Amino acid sequence: MPYAVKLEQFEGPLDLLLHLIRKNEMDIYHIPIAEITAQYLATIDAMQSLNLDVAGEFLLMAATLLHLKSRLLLPQAEEETGEEEEEDPRAELVRRLLEYQKYKEAAGQLDARLVLGRDVFSRRFPSPELAALEEDEFQSVGIYELVEVLRDMLSNLPKDSYHEVTVEQLSVTERINQIMSSLAGREQLPFADLFSARPNRAELIVTFLAMLELVKLRMVRLLQNTRFGTIWLFPAVAGEALENLELDEDHLGYA
Amino acid sequence: MPDLKPIIEALIFVSEAPVTLAQIAEVLDEEKNRVLPLLRQLSEEYAAAGRGILLEQVAGGYQFRTRPEYAEWVRRLSRNKPFRFSRAALETLAIIAYRQPIIRAEIEYLRGVDSGGVLKTLLDKRLVRILGKKDVPGRPMIYGTSKEFLEFFGLKDLAGLPTLKELNELVPEASSVEEGSP
Amino acid sequence: MPDLKPIIEALIFVSEAPVTLAQIAEVLDEEKNRVLPLLRQLSEEYAAAGRGILLEQVAGGYQFRTRPEYAEWVRRLSRNKPFRFSRAALETLAIIAYRQPIIRAEIEYLRGVDSGGVLKTLLDKRLVRILGKKDVPGRPMIYGTSKEFLEFFGLKDLAGLPTLKELNELVPEASSVEEGSP
C-alpha cells in the first residue's frame, strides 16, 4: 500500500487533500490534479478495504477531483465560449483549501491556550460566604403578600368546611397569646407552623387577624427569604418583654 | 474611607464568574477610574513570584485563576485527567469564533464535512449559542460563541482572538499544534 | 524541587471543601510536618493587613474565606447578581414561549405541577405578560412572552426561536432514535 497514513486522523476531505499536497510538496496554486486524484482515490480505497465507513463527503470530493481532471484534459479553446477568460477550474478548490488551513491553524491556537479546567482552574462553585448569605437574605413581606397567602389557603380548602360549625372558637387575643408563646425562646418560626394540618376557615381567619395585629403592634416581623418562599416569624422584641404583655381584647376591636 | 483594594480582592474571590469593572465600581459606589488602578495593582501583586494564583482578565471581567504551572498538582487533588478537545470541536469553534454570526451550511462548506453533531455538542457545553435565525429562505439558525467560550479559553473579549493569518501558502504540518499560546 | 507554598495556595484556592493537611501532603508527596509550617506561613501572610481574604481552618481542613468585615460588600455584590433562572422558571418560560397564547392550567398540565408562583416571578421580571382573558368559563388569563423576553434572549422576533425539530436536525441519528421510541 503506497500511502501509509492513519485514515481516522483526517477530519474530512479537505484535511486529507491538504495532507497529500504537503506530503508531496506540491504547489498549491498548481496542483497536479491527475496525481492528487490518484493518491486521494487510493487513500479512500484503503479506507474501504479496512472496512472504515467512508463518509459521503470523501466520495463527493473524489467526484469533484475526477470532474476537475476531466475539465483540465479538455482543450482550453473549446471551453472558452464566454467573453471573459475562464478561471482556472482548480481555483475554487485552492481557495477552500487555504481557507480550511487557516481555521485548522486557528483551532490549533485555541487548543494551545490556557484552557479553564485543563491548564488553569478557578473557583467554579458558589463561595460559602455567598451561600450563607442567600439563605438569610430575607425580603420584607408586605400586607399584600399576606393576603395572597390567605386567599391561596382559603381556595385550597375543601368546600364542605365552609359550613362546618367550629366548637372551639378561638378569639383573636387568645390566638395572639398562643403565637407569642410558641415564639418565645425561639429565633424564628415558619409561618405555616401556626396552623394545624387541616385548618378550618375560622382558624385561618383568626390566625391571620392575630398576625396582622402583631405586625401592626411591631411585636413580630414577617420575613421571607425568597418571593413565594417560606414566610418566617421573628420576635421583634426581647423575649422577656413578651411574657408580661397584657392585651386588651376590646381595645383590639376584634371581639 | 475604607481601604478598597482588599474589598476588591474579596469581591473577585467570592464570584464564580468573572466580575466586571462596572460591577465592582457599583458595589463600591466609586468611579471606575478609581477602581481600575487598584485592579492593576492587585493583578501585579499576584503576578509577583511566589504566588499560586493569578488575577486574570477574562470574558470582560476579572477572575482569580491558578498558575498554569501548577495544573498537574491541582488535577492530582481533584483526581481529574486533563480533558482533550476533539479536532472537530476545535475546528468548528474556531470557524464560529472568527466568522460569527454564521449558519451551519457555511461551517460545513468551510470544514468540508457534516457538522451537526459537533455543533450540538458545542451547544450542550454552552461554548456556542444560537443568536437567532437568518432572514433567508428556510430561516436557518445563526450561531455565535458564548461568554463561556471566552472564559474557557481565557480570552478578554473576541477582539482578543489572535488575528487569522492570511495564509497564501501551505504551512508545515506540525505548526498548527505548536503555534504560540498567550 | 519546586516551591511548595504557591502550590499549596493554588490547591486550597480551587477546592470547594476545606482541604486537609493529609490531602495536601499526599498531593505533594511530602511529609505532613514539612507542609504544616508552610500552611502557617501562608495563613500569616493572608492575615497581614491589606488583604481581603483569610486562610482559615474549618472542619478539619483549610479554606480561604473573605474577611468578615467585608461581608456587607460581598452581600452587595450578590444582590446585584443578575437574575438566575430556576429550573421551574425556565420550564415555564419555555412552555409559554413555544405554546403562547396559553393559560395557566395548560402550563400546569404540561409541567405536572402548580406553576402559579413561578408564573408570578416571570410576570414580575416582565419576561411574561398577560395577553387577555380567555372566553371560557372562569375567564382564565392568557399568557405570552414580552418584549423584554425578546431583548433578554437577544431575539428579533418570536420566529427567531429555534424549534425543537431544528435542534433535532443537528444530529439526524439522535432525532430518529427519539422519534422511534414510544
Coordinates of C-alpha atoms in Angstrom, one line a residue:
Chain A
M1 CA 0.0 0.0 0.0
P2 CA 1.6 3.2 -1.1
Y3 CA 0.1 5.6 1.4
A4 CA 0.8 4.7 4.9
V5 CA -1.5 7.1 6.6
K6 CA -3.8 6.8 9.6
L7 CA -7.1 7.3 8.0
E8 CA -9.1 8.2 11.0
Q9 CA -6.8 11.2 11.6
F10 CA -8.5 13.1 8.8
E11 CA -11.3 15.5 9.7
G12 CA -12.6 15.5 6.2
P13 CA -11.7 15.5 2.5
L14 CA -10.1 19.0 2.7
D15 CA -7.9 17.8 5.6
L16 CA -6.9 14.7 3.6
L17 CA -6.1 16.8 0.5
L18 CA -4.0 19.3 2.5
H19 CA -2.1 16.4 3.8
L20 CA -1.4 14.9 0.4
I21 CA -0.4 18.2 -1.1
R22 CA 2.1 18.8 1.8
K23 CA 3.4 15.4 1.8
N24 CA 4.2 15.5 -1.9
E25 CA 5.4 19.1 -1.7
M26 CA 3.0 20.2 -4.4
D27 CA 2.5 23.8 -5.4
I28 CA -1.0 24.6 -4.1
Y29 CA -1.6 27.0 -6.9
H30 CA -0.7 24.4 -9.5
I31 CA -2.0 21.2 -8.0
P32 CA -1.3 18.3 -10.4
I33 CA -4.9 17.2 -10.4
A34 CA -4.3 13.8 -12.0
E35 CA -1.6 12.9 -9.5
I36 CA -3.5 14.1 -6.4
T37 CA -6.7 12.4 -7.6
A38 CA -4.9 9.1 -7.9
Q39 CA -3.5 9.4 -4.4
Y40 CA -6.8 10.6 -3.0
L41 CA -8.7 7.6 -4.5
A42 CA -6.0 5.2 -3.3
T43 CA -6.4 6.5 0.2
I44 CA -10.2 6.1 0.0
D45 CA -9.7 2.6 -1.3
A46 CA -7.5 1.8 1.7
M47 CA -10.1 3.2 4.0
Q48 CA -12.8 1.0 2.5
S49 CA -10.5 -2.1 2.5
L50 CA -10.1 -1.5 6.2
N51 CA -13.9 -1.5 6.4
L52 CA -13.9 2.1 7.6
D53 CA -17.1 3.8 7.0
V54 CA -16.1 6.4 4.3
A55 CA -18.3 9.4 4.9
G56 CA -20.2 10.7 1.9
E57 CA -18.1 13.9 1.9
F58 CA -15.0 11.9 1.0
L59 CA -16.8 10.4 -2.0
L60 CA -18.2 13.8 -3.1
M61 CA -14.7 15.2 -3.1
A62 CA -13.5 12.2 -5.2
A63 CA -16.2 13.1 -7.7
T64 CA -15.1 16.7 -7.7
L65 CA -11.5 15.8 -8.3
L66 CA -12.4 13.5 -11.2
H67 CA -14.5 16.2 -12.7
L68 CA -11.6 18.7 -12.4
K69 CA -9.3 16.2 -14.0
S70 CA -11.6 15.8 -17.0
R71 CA -12.1 19.5 -17.4
L72 CA -8.3 20.1 -17.4
L73 CA -8.0 17.5 -20.1
L74 CA -10.3 19.4 -22.4
P75 CA -8.7 21.7 -24.9
Q76 CA -8.9 25.2 -23.5
A77 CA -10.1 26.9 -26.7
E78 CA -13.2 24.8 -26.9
E79 CA -14.3 25.6 -23.4
E80 CA -13.8 29.4 -23.7
T81 CA -17.2 30.3 -25.0
G82 CA -17.8 33.4 -22.9
E83 CA -16.1 36.8 -23.4
E84 CA -14.3 36.6 -20.1
E85 CA -11.3 34.5 -19.6
E86 CA -12.3 31.3 -17.8
E87 CA -10.9 30.9 -14.3
D88 CA -8.6 28.0 -13.6
P89 CA -11.0 25.2 -12.7
R90 CA -8.8 24.4 -9.7
A91 CA -9.2 27.9 -8.2
E92 CA -12.2 27.2 -6.0
L93 CA -10.6 24.2 -4.6
V94 CA -7.4 26.1 -3.8
R95 CA -9.4 28.8 -2.1
R96 CA -11.3 26.3 0.0
L97 CA -8.1 24.5 1.0
L98 CA -6.3 27.7 2.0
E99 CA -9.4 28.8 3.9
Y100 CA -9.7 25.5 5.7
Q101 CA -6.0 25.6 6.6
K102 CA -6.5 29.0 8.2
Y103 CA -9.1 27.6 10.5
K104 CA -7.2 24.4 11.2
E105 CA -4.4 26.7 12.3
A106 CA -6.7 28.8 14.4
A107 CA -8.1 25.6 16.0
G108 CA -4.6 24.6 17.0
Q109 CA -4.1 28.0 18.5
L110 CA -7.2 27.7 20.5
D111 CA -6.1 24.3 21.8
A112 CA -2.7 25.8 22.8
R113 CA -4.4 28.4 25.0
L114 CA -4.5 28.0 28.8
V115 CA -7.9 26.3 28.9
L116 CA -10.0 26.7 32.1
G117 CA -10.4 23.3 33.8
R118 CA -7.4 21.8 32.0
D119 CA -4.5 24.2 32.4
V120 CA -5.8 26.8 34.8
F121 CA -8.5 26.5 37.5
S122 CA -11.0 28.9 39.0
R123 CA -13.4 28.7 41.8
R124 CA -16.4 27.4 39.8
F125 CA -18.6 26.9 42.8
P126 CA -20.6 29.3 45.0
S127 CA -18.4 30.6 47.8
P128 CA -19.6 29.5 51.3
E129 CA -19.9 33.2 52.1
L130 CA -22.5 33.7 49.4
A131 CA -24.3 30.5 50.1
A132 CA -24.8 31.5 53.7
L133 CA -25.9 35.0 52.6
E134 CA -28.5 33.7 50.2
E135 CA -30.1 31.7 53.0
D136 CA -30.6 34.5 55.4
E137 CA -31.1 37.3 52.9
F138 CA -34.8 38.0 53.6
Q139 CA -37.1 40.3 51.8
S140 CA -39.7 42.1 53.9
V141 CA -43.2 40.8 53.2
G142 CA -46.0 43.3 52.8
I143 CA -49.6 43.0 53.7
Y144 CA -50.4 42.3 50.1
E145 CA -48.4 39.0 50.2
L146 CA -50.0 38.1 53.4
V147 CA -53.5 38.5 51.9
E148 CA -52.4 36.5 48.9
V149 CA -51.3 33.7 51.1
L150 CA -54.6 33.8 52.9
R151 CA -56.5 33.7 49.6
D152 CA -54.5 30.8 48.4
M153 CA -55.0 28.8 51.5
L154 CA -58.8 29.5 51.5
S155 CA -59.1 28.4 47.9
N156 CA -57.4 25.1 48.8
L157 CA -59.9 24.3 51.5
P158 CA -62.5 21.6 50.8
K159 CA -65.8 23.2 50.1
D160 CA -67.7 21.5 53.0
S161 CA -65.7 23.2 55.6
Y162 CA -67.5 26.4 54.8
H163 CA -70.5 25.1 56.7
E164 CA -68.6 23.4 59.5
V165 CA -69.5 24.7 62.8
T166 CA -66.5 25.1 65.0
V167 CA -67.0 24.1 68.5
E168 CA -63.9 25.7 69.9
Q169 CA -63.9 29.2 68.5
L170 CA -60.7 31.0 69.3
S171 CA -60.6 34.7 69.9
V172 CA -58.0 36.8 68.3
T173 CA -56.5 37.7 71.7
E174 CA -56.1 34.0 72.6
R175 CA -54.5 33.4 69.3
I176 CA -52.1 36.3 69.8
N177 CA -51.1 34.9 73.1
Q178 CA -50.7 31.4 71.6
I179 CA -48.5 32.7 68.8
M180 CA -46.3 34.7 71.2
S181 CA -45.8 31.7 73.5
S182 CA -44.8 29.4 70.6
L183 CA -42.4 32.1 69.5
A184 CA -41.0 32.7 73.0
G185 CA -37.4 31.5 73.3
R186 CA -37.1 30.9 69.6
E187 CA -35.4 32.9 67.0
Q188 CA -37.8 32.3 64.3
L189 CA -40.8 30.2 63.3
P190 CA -42.2 29.1 60.0
F191 CA -45.5 30.8 59.4
A192 CA -47.1 27.6 58.3
D193 CA -46.4 26.1 61.7
L194 CA -49.0 28.3 63.3
F195 CA -51.7 26.3 61.6
S196 CA -53.0 22.8 62.3
A197 CA -52.6 20.3 59.5
R198 CA -56.1 21.0 58.1
P199 CA -57.1 24.3 59.4
N200 CA -60.7 25.4 59.1
R201 CA -61.8 28.8 57.8
A202 CA -62.3 30.2 61.2
E203 CA -58.9 29.2 62.4
L204 CA -57.3 30.7 59.4
I205 CA -59.1 34.0 59.7
V206 CA -58.4 34.3 63.4
T207 CA -54.8 33.5 63.0
F208 CA -54.4 36.0 60.2
L209 CA -56.1 38.7 62.2
A210 CA -53.8 37.9 65.1
M211 CA -50.8 38.1 62.8
L212 CA -51.8 41.4 61.4
E213 CA -52.3 42.8 64.8
L214 CA -48.9 41.6 65.9
V215 CA -47.3 43.1 62.9
K216 CA -49.2 46.4 63.5
L217 CA -48.0 46.4 67.1
R218 CA -44.5 45.7 65.8
M219 CA -44.3 42.7 68.1
V220 CA -43.3 40.3 65.3
R221 CA -41.7 40.7 61.9
L222 CA -42.6 38.6 59.0
L223 CA -39.8 37.9 56.6
Q224 CA -39.5 35.7 53.5
N225 CA -36.2 34.5 52.0
T226 CA -37.4 34.3 48.5
R227 CA -40.6 35.6 46.9
F228 CA -43.1 32.8 47.4
G229 CA -40.7 31.0 49.7
T230 CA -41.4 30.2 53.3
I231 CA -42.6 33.1 55.5
W232 CA -40.8 33.3 58.8
L233 CA -41.9 34.9 62.0
F234 CA -39.3 36.7 64.1
P235 CA -40.0 38.1 67.5
A236 CA -39.4 41.9 67.3
V237 CA -38.9 42.5 71.0
A238 CA -36.7 40.8 73.5
G239 CA -38.0 37.5 74.9
E240 CA -38.8 38.7 78.5
A241 CA -40.9 41.5 77.4
L242 CA -43.3 39.2 75.6
E243 CA -44.4 37.2 78.6
N244 CA -45.5 40.3 80.5
L245 CA -47.6 41.5 77.7
E246 CA -51.2 42.3 78.5
L247 CA -53.7 42.5 75.8
D248 CA -57.0 44.2 76.0
E249 CA -59.3 42.4 73.6
D250 CA -61.8 45.3 73.4
H251 CA -59.0 47.6 72.5
L252 CA -58.1 45.5 69.6
G253 CA -61.6 45.6 68.3
Y254 CA -61.9 42.0 67.2
A255 CA -64.1 40.8 69.9
Chain B
M1 CA -12.8 55.7 53.9
P2 CA -12.1 52.0 53.8
D3 CA -9.1 50.6 52.0
L4 CA -10.7 49.5 48.7
K5 CA -8.1 47.1 47.4
P6 CA -8.8 44.3 49.9
I7 CA -12.5 44.7 49.3
I8 CA -12.0 44.3 45.6
E9 CA -9.9 41.2 46.3
A10 CA -12.7 39.7 48.3
L11 CA -15.3 40.6 45.7
I12 CA -13.4 38.9 42.9
F13 CA -12.6 35.9 45.1
V14 CA -16.1 35.2 46.1
S15 CA -17.6 35.2 42.5
E16 CA -18.0 32.2 40.4
A17 CA -17.9 34.1 37.1
P18 CA -15.6 36.9 36.2
V19 CA -16.5 40.2 37.8
T20 CA -16.6 43.3 35.6
L21 CA -15.1 46.7 36.5
A22 CA -18.6 48.1 36.3
Q23 CA -19.9 45.6 38.9
I24 CA -17.0 46.4 41.3
A25 CA -17.5 50.1 40.8
E26 CA -21.2 49.8 41.5
V27 CA -20.7 47.8 44.7
L28 CA -18.1 50.2 46.0
D29 CA -20.0 53.2 44.8
E30 CA -16.9 54.5 43.3
E31 CA -15.8 55.8 39.9
K32 CA -14.4 53.2 37.5
N33 CA -11.2 55.2 37.0
R34 CA -10.6 55.0 40.8
V35 CA -11.1 51.2 40.8
L36 CA -9.1 50.4 37.7
P37 CA -5.6 51.3 39.1
L38 CA -6.4 49.2 42.2
L39 CA -7.3 46.3 40.0
R40 CA -4.0 46.7 38.2
Q41 CA -2.1 46.8 41.5
L42 CA -3.8 43.7 42.7
S43 CA -3.0 42.0 39.4
E44 CA 0.7 42.9 39.7
E45 CA 0.9 41.8 43.3
Y46 CA -0.5 38.4 42.3
A47 CA 1.8 38.1 39.3
A48 CA 4.8 38.6 41.6
A49 CA 6.8 35.5 42.2
G50 CA 5.9 33.1 45.0
R51 CA 2.1 33.1 44.4
G52 CA 0.0 30.2 43.3
I53 CA -2.9 32.3 41.9
L54 CA -3.1 35.0 39.2
L55 CA -5.7 37.7 38.7
E56 CA -6.6 37.5 35.1
Q57 CA -8.8 39.5 32.7
V58 CA -11.3 37.1 31.0
A59 CA -14.7 37.4 29.4
G60 CA -14.9 41.1 30.1
G61 CA -14.2 40.7 33.8
Y62 CA -11.6 39.8 36.4
Q63 CA -11.1 36.3 37.8
F64 CA -8.6 34.6 40.0
R65 CA -7.1 31.5 38.4
T66 CA -4.4 29.1 39.4
R67 CA -1.0 29.5 37.8
P68 CA -0.7 27.2 34.8
E69 CA 2.5 25.6 36.0
Y70 CA 0.5 24.1 38.9
A71 CA -2.1 22.4 36.8
E72 CA -0.7 18.9 37.4
W73 CA -1.0 19.3 41.2
V74 CA -4.5 20.7 41.1
R75 CA -5.5 17.7 38.9
R76 CA -3.9 15.4 41.4
L77 CA -6.0 16.8 44.2
S78 CA -9.2 16.5 42.2
R79 CA -8.1 13.2 40.6
N80 CA -9.1 14.5 37.2
K81 CA -7.4 13.6 34.0
P82 CA -6.8 16.5 31.6
F83 CA -9.5 16.6 29.0
R84 CA -8.9 16.8 25.3
F85 CA -10.8 18.5 22.6
S86 CA -11.6 16.6 19.5
R87 CA -10.2 18.2 16.4
A88 CA -13.8 18.5 15.0
A89 CA -14.8 20.6 18.1
L90 CA -11.8 22.8 17.9
E91 CA -12.2 23.4 14.1
T92 CA -15.8 24.2 14.4
L93 CA -15.2 26.5 17.4
A94 CA -12.5 28.3 15.5
I95 CA -14.7 28.8 12.5
I96 CA -17.6 30.1 14.6
A97 CA -15.4 32.3 16.7
Y98 CA -13.9 34.1 13.7
R99 CA -16.8 34.1 11.3
Q100 CA -19.8 34.7 13.6
P101 CA -22.7 35.2 13.0
I102 CA -22.6 32.1 10.9
I103 CA -25.0 29.4 9.8
R104 CA -24.4 25.7 9.7
A105 CA -24.2 25.4 5.9
E106 CA -21.3 27.9 6.0
I107 CA -19.5 26.0 8.7
E108 CA -19.9 22.8 6.7
Y109 CA -18.7 24.4 3.5
L110 CA -15.5 25.6 5.3
R111 CA -14.9 22.3 7.0
G112 CA -16.0 20.1 4.1
V113 CA -17.9 17.8 6.4
D114 CA -21.3 17.5 8.2
S115 CA -21.0 19.4 11.5
G116 CA -24.5 18.9 13.0
G117 CA -23.2 16.6 15.7
V118 CA -20.3 18.7 16.8
L119 CA -22.5 21.8 16.8
K120 CA -24.9 20.1 19.1
T121 CA -22.0 19.1 21.5
L122 CA -20.8 22.7 21.5
L123 CA -24.3 24.0 22.2
D124 CA -24.6 21.4 25.0
K125 CA -21.3 22.6 26.5
R126 CA -22.5 26.2 26.2
L127 CA -19.5 27.2 24.2
V128 CA -21.7 28.1 21.3
R129 CA -25.1 29.8 21.3
I130 CA -27.9 30.4 18.9
L131 CA -28.1 34.1 18.0
G132 CA -31.3 33.9 16.1
K133 CA -32.4 33.0 12.6
K134 CA -31.2 34.3 9.3
D135 CA -33.5 36.2 7.0
V136 CA -33.1 33.9 4.1
P137 CA -35.4 31.1 2.8
G138 CA -35.5 28.2 5.3
R139 CA -34.6 30.7 8.1
P140 CA -31.5 28.8 9.2
M141 CA -30.2 29.2 12.8
I142 CA -27.4 31.6 13.3
Y143 CA -24.5 30.6 15.7
G144 CA -22.0 32.5 17.7
T145 CA -19.7 32.0 20.6
S146 CA -20.8 32.5 24.2
K147 CA -19.3 34.3 27.2
E148 CA -18.4 30.8 28.5
F149 CA -16.2 30.4 25.3
L150 CA -14.2 33.5 26.3
E151 CA -13.9 32.3 29.9
F152 CA -13.0 28.8 28.8
F153 CA -10.2 29.9 26.5
G154 CA -9.1 32.7 28.8
L155 CA -9.9 35.5 26.3
K156 CA -10.7 39.1 27.4
D157 CA -13.1 39.5 24.5
L158 CA -13.5 38.4 20.9
A159 CA -11.0 41.1 19.8
G160 CA -8.5 39.2 22.0
L161 CA -8.5 36.3 19.4
P162 CA -5.3 36.3 17.5
T163 CA -5.7 37.7 14.0
L164 CA -6.2 35.0 11.4
K165 CA -3.1 34.6 9.4
E166 CA -3.6 35.3 5.8
L167 CA -2.0 32.1 4.6
N168 CA -1.1 32.2 0.9
E169 CA 0.8 29.0 1.1
L170 CA 0.9 25.8 3.0
V171 CA 2.2 25.8 6.5
P172 CA 4.3 22.8 7.6
E173 CA 2.1 20.1 9.2
A174 CA 3.2 20.4 12.8
S175 CA 3.0 24.2 13.1
S176 CA -0.7 24.3 13.9
V177 CA -0.2 22.4 17.1
E178 CA 3.0 24.2 18.3
E179 CA 1.8 27.7 17.5
G180 CA 2.1 30.0 20.5
S181 CA -0.2 30.4 23.4
P182 CA -0.6 33.8 25.2
Chain C
M1 CA 12.4 20.9 44.0
P2 CA 9.5 23.3 43.3
D3 CA 8.5 26.0 45.7
L4 CA 5.7 24.3 47.6
K5 CA 4.0 27.3 49.2
P6 CA 2.4 28.6 46.0
I7 CA 1.2 25.1 45.1
I8 CA -0.5 24.8 48.5
E9 CA -2.1 28.2 47.9
A10 CA -3.4 27.0 44.5
L11 CA -4.7 23.7 45.9
I12 CA -6.7 25.3 48.7
F13 CA -7.9 28.0 46.4
V14 CA -9.6 25.7 43.9
S15 CA -11.2 23.4 46.4
E16 CA -14.9 23.7 47.2
A17 CA -14.5 21.8 50.5
P18 CA -11.8 22.6 53.1
V19 CA -8.5 20.8 52.2
T20 CA -6.9 18.7 54.9
L21 CA -3.2 18.7 55.8
A22 CA -3.2 15.0 54.8
Q23 CA -4.6 15.7 51.4
I24 CA -2.1 18.4 50.7
A25 CA 0.8 16.2 51.9
E26 CA -0.4 13.4 49.7
V27 CA -0.7 15.5 46.6
L28 CA 2.7 17.0 47.2
D29 CA 4.2 13.6 48.2
E30 CA 5.7 15.3 51.2
E31 CA 5.7 14.7 54.9
K32 CA 3.0 16.5 56.9
N33 CA 5.5 18.2 59.1
R34 CA 7.1 19.8 56.1
V35 CA 3.7 21.1 54.9
L36 CA 2.4 22.4 58.2
P37 CA 4.9 25.3 58.6
L38 CA 4.2 26.4 55.0
L39 CA 0.4 26.4 55.8
R40 CA 1.2 28.5 58.9
Q41 CA 3.3 30.9 56.8
L42 CA 0.6 31.2 54.2
S43 CA -2.0 31.8 56.9
E44 CA 0.1 34.6 58.4
E45 CA 0.7 36.2 55.1
Y46 CA -3.0 36.4 54.4
A47 CA -3.7 37.6 57.9
A48 CA -1.4 40.6 57.3
A49 CA -3.2 43.9 56.8
G50 CA -4.3 44.9 53.4
R51 CA -5.7 41.6 52.3
G52 CA -9.4 40.8 51.6
I53 CA -9.1 37.0 52.1
L54 CA -8.1 34.9 55.0
L55 CA -6.8 31.3 55.2
E56 CA -8.8 29.7 57.9
Q57 CA -9.0 26.3 59.5
V58 CA -12.5 24.9 59.2
A59 CA -14.0 21.5 59.6
G60 CA -10.6 19.9 60.0
G61 CA -9.2 21.5 56.9
Y62 CA -8.0 24.7 55.3
Q63 CA -10.2 27.1 53.3
F64 CA -9.9 30.6 52.0
R65 CA -12.6 32.9 53.2
T66 CA -13.3 36.6 52.7
R67 CA -12.6 38.8 55.7
P68 CA -15.7 39.0 57.9
E69 CA -15.5 42.8 57.9
Y70 CA -16.2 42.8 54.1
A71 CA -19.4 40.8 54.4
E72 CA -21.5 43.8 53.6
W73 CA -19.7 44.4 50.3
V74 CA -19.9 40.8 49.4
R75 CA -23.6 40.9 50.1
R76 CA -24.0 43.9 47.9
L77 CA -22.3 42.1 45.0
S78 CA -24.6 39.1 45.4
R79 CA -27.6 41.4 45.4
N80 CA -26.5 42.9 42.1
K81 CA -26.2 39.5 40.7
P82 CA -28.1 39.0 37.5
F83 CA -31.4 37.2 37.9
R84 CA -30.8 33.5 37.9
F85 CA -33.3 31.2 36.3
S86 CA -34.5 28.3 38.4
R87 CA -35.3 25.1 36.6
A88 CA -39.0 25.8 37.2
A89 CA -38.8 29.3 35.8
L90 CA -37.0 28.1 32.7
E91 CA -39.5 25.3 32.1
T92 CA -42.4 27.6 32.5
L93 CA -40.9 30.3 30.3
A94 CA -40.1 27.7 27.6
I95 CA -43.7 26.4 27.6
I96 CA -45.1 29.9 27.4
A97 CA -42.6 30.9 24.7
Y98 CA -43.4 28.0 22.5
R99 CA -47.1 27.5 23.2
Q100 CA -48.4 31.0 23.6
P101 CA -51.1 32.2 23.9
I102 CA -51.5 29.8 26.8
I103 CA -53.5 29.7 30.1
R104 CA -52.1 28.6 33.5
A105 CA -54.0 25.3 33.5
E106 CA -52.3 24.3 30.3
I107 CA -48.9 25.2 31.7
E108 CA -49.6 23.1 34.8
Y109 CA -50.9 20.3 32.7
L110 CA -47.6 20.3 30.8
R111 CA -45.4 20.7 33.8
G112 CA -47.4 18.4 36.0
V113 CA -47.0 20.8 39.0
D114 CA -48.5 24.0 40.3
S115 CA -46.9 26.9 38.4
G116 CA -48.6 30.0 39.9
G117 CA -45.5 31.1 41.9
V118 CA -43.1 30.7 39.0
L119 CA -45.6 32.5 36.7
K120 CA -45.8 35.4 39.1
T121 CA -42.0 35.6 39.2
L122 CA -41.9 35.7 35.4
L123 CA -44.5 38.4 35.4
D124 CA -42.6 40.4 38.0
K125 CA -39.4 40.0 35.9
R126 CA -41.5 41.2 32.9
L127 CA -40.5 38.3 30.8
V128 CA -44.1 37.2 30.6
R129 CA -47.2 39.3 30.1
I130 CA -50.9 38.9 30.3
L131 CA -52.4 39.0 26.8
G132 CA -56.0 39.0 27.9
K133 CA -58.7 36.7 29.2
K134 CA -59.9 33.6 27.6
D135 CA -63.6 33.3 26.6
V136 CA -64.3 30.2 28.5
P137 CA -66.0 29.7 31.9
G138 CA -63.8 31.2 34.6
R139 CA -62.3 33.6 32.1
P140 CA -58.7 32.5 32.8
M141 CA -55.8 34.8 32.0
I142 CA -53.9 34.2 28.8
Y143 CA -50.1 34.5 29.0
G144 CA -47.5 35.2 26.4
T145 CA -43.9 36.5 26.3
S146 CA -43.0 40.1 26.4
K147 CA -40.7 42.5 24.5
E148 CA -38.3 42.2 27.4
F149 CA -38.2 38.4 26.8
L150 CA -37.1 39.0 23.3
E151 CA -34.5 41.5 24.5
F152 CA -33.3 39.2 27.2
F153 CA -32.7 36.4 24.8
G154 CA -31.4 38.6 22.0
L155 CA -34.2 37.7 19.6
K156 CA -35.5 40.0 16.9
D157 CA -39.0 38.3 17.0
L158 CA -40.6 35.1 18.1
A159 CA -40.0 33.5 14.8
G160 CA -36.3 33.7 15.8
L161 CA -36.9 31.0 18.4
P162 CA -35.3 27.7 17.3
T163 CA -37.8 24.9 17.0
L164 CA -37.3 21.5 18.6
K165 CA -37.4 20.0 15.2
E166 CA -34.5 22.2 14.1
L167 CA -32.4 21.2 17.1
N168 CA -33.1 17.5 16.4
E169 CA -31.9 18.0 12.8
L170 CA -28.4 18.8 14.1
V171 CA -27.9 15.2 14.8
P172 CA -30.1 13.2 12.5
E173 CA -29.3 9.8 14.1
A174 CA -30.2 11.1 17.5
S175 CA -33.5 12.5 16.4
S176 CA -34.5 9.4 14.6
V177 CA -33.9 7.4 17.7
E178 CA -36.2 9.7 19.6
E179 CA -38.8 9.5 17.0
G180 CA -38.8 5.8 17.1
S181 CA -39.1 5.5 20.8
P182 CA -42.6 5.4 22.3

